[in-house]
mmCIF file of C-alpha atoms in Angstrom:
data_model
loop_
_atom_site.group_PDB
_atom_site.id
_atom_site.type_symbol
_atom_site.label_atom_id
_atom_site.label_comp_id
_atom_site.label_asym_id
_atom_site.label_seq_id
_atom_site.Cartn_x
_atom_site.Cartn_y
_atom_site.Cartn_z
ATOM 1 C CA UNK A 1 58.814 89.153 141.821
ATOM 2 C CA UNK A 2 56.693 87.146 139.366
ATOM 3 C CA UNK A 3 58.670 84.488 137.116
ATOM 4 C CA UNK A 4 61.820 84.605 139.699
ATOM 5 C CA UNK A 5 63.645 80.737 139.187
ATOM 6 C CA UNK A 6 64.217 79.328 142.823
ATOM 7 C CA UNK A 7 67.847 79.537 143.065
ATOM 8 C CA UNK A 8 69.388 77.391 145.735
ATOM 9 C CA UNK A 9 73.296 77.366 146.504
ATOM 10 C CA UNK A 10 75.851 74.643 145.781
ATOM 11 C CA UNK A 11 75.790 73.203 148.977
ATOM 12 C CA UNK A 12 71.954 72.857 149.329
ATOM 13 C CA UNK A 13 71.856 71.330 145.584
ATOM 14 C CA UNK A 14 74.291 68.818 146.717
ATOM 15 C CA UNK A 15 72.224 68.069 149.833
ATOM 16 C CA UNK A 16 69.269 67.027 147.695
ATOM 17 C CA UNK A 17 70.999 65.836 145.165
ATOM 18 C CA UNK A 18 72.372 62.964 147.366
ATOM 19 C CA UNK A 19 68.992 62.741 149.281
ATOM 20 C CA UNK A 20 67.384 61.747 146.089
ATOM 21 C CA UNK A 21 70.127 59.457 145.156
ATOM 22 C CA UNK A 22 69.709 57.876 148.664
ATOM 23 C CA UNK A 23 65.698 57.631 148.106
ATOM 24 C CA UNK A 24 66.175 55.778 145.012
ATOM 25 C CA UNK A 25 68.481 53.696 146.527
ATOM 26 C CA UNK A 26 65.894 53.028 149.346
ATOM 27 C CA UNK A 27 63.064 52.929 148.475
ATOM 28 C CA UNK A 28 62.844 52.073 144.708
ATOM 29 C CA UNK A 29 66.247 49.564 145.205
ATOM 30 C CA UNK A 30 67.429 51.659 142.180
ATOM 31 C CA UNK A 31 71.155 53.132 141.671
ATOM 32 C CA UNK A 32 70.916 57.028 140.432
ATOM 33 C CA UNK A 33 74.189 58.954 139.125
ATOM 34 C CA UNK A 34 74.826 62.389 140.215
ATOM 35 C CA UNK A 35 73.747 63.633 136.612
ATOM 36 C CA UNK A 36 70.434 61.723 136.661
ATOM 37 C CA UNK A 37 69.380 63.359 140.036
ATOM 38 C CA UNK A 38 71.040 66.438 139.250
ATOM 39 C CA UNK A 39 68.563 66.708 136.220
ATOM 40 C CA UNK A 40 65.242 65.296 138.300
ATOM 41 C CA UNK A 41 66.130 67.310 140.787
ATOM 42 C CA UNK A 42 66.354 70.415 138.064
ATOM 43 C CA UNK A 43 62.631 69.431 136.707
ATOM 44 C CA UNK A 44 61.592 68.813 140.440
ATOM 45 C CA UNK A 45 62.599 72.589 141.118
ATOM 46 C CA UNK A 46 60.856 73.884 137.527
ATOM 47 C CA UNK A 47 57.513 71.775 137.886
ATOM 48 C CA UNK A 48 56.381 71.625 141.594
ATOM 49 C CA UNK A 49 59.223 74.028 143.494
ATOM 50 C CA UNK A 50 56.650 77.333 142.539
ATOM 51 C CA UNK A 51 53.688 75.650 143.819
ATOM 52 C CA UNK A 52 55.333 74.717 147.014
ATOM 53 C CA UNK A 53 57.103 77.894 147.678
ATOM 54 C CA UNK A 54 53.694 79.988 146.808
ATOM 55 C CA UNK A 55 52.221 77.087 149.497
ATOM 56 C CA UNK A 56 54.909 78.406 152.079
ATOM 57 C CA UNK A 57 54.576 81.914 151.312
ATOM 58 C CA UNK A 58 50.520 81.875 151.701
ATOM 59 C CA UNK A 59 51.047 79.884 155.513
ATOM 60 C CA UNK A 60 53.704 82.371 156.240
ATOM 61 C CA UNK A 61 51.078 85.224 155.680
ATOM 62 C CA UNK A 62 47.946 83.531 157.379
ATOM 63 C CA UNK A 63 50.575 82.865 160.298
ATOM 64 C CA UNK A 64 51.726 86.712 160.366
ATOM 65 C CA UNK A 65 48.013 87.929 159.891
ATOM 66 C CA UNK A 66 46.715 85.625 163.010
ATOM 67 C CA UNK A 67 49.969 86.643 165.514
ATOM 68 C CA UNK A 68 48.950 90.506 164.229
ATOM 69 C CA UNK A 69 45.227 89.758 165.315
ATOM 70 C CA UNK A 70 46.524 88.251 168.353
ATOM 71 C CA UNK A 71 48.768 91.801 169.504
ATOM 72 C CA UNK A 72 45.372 93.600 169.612
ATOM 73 C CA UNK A 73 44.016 91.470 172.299
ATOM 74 C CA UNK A 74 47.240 92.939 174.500
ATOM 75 C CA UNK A 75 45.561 96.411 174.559
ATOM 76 C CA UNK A 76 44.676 98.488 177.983
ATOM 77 C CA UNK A 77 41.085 99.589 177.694
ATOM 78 C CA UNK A 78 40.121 102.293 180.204
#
């Protein structure tokens, strides 16, 4: 599974896509096209979409490994 590219689908691209068009517009008082967020949203997915992914991927497994130490503390001891 190393180097897979974070693939999203159409609809989710769009989603963000407009959310950082929005946040511009917000926040920064700033007008961004379609192209201009399509392509920071591109380099946002490139630069810091591994690290944040790998982030989500470690919590999942510290999550999984402290609900699997929990189902021992369910056993009958005679």
């Amino acid at each position: 599974m190393k180097n897979q590219k974070i693939n999203l689908s159409k609809e989710a691209k769009d989603e963000m896509i407009a959310e950082l068009k929005n946040h511009f517009d917000q926040e920064r008082d700033e007008q961004l096209g379609d192209l201009a967020a399509g392509i920071l949203l591109d380099f946002i997915i490139a630069k810091l979409g591994p690290a944040i992914y790998n982030q989500g991927v470690y919590d999942s497994y510290q999550y999984m490994t402290e609900r699997n130490e929990d189902l021992l503390g369910i056993q009958i001891y005679k």
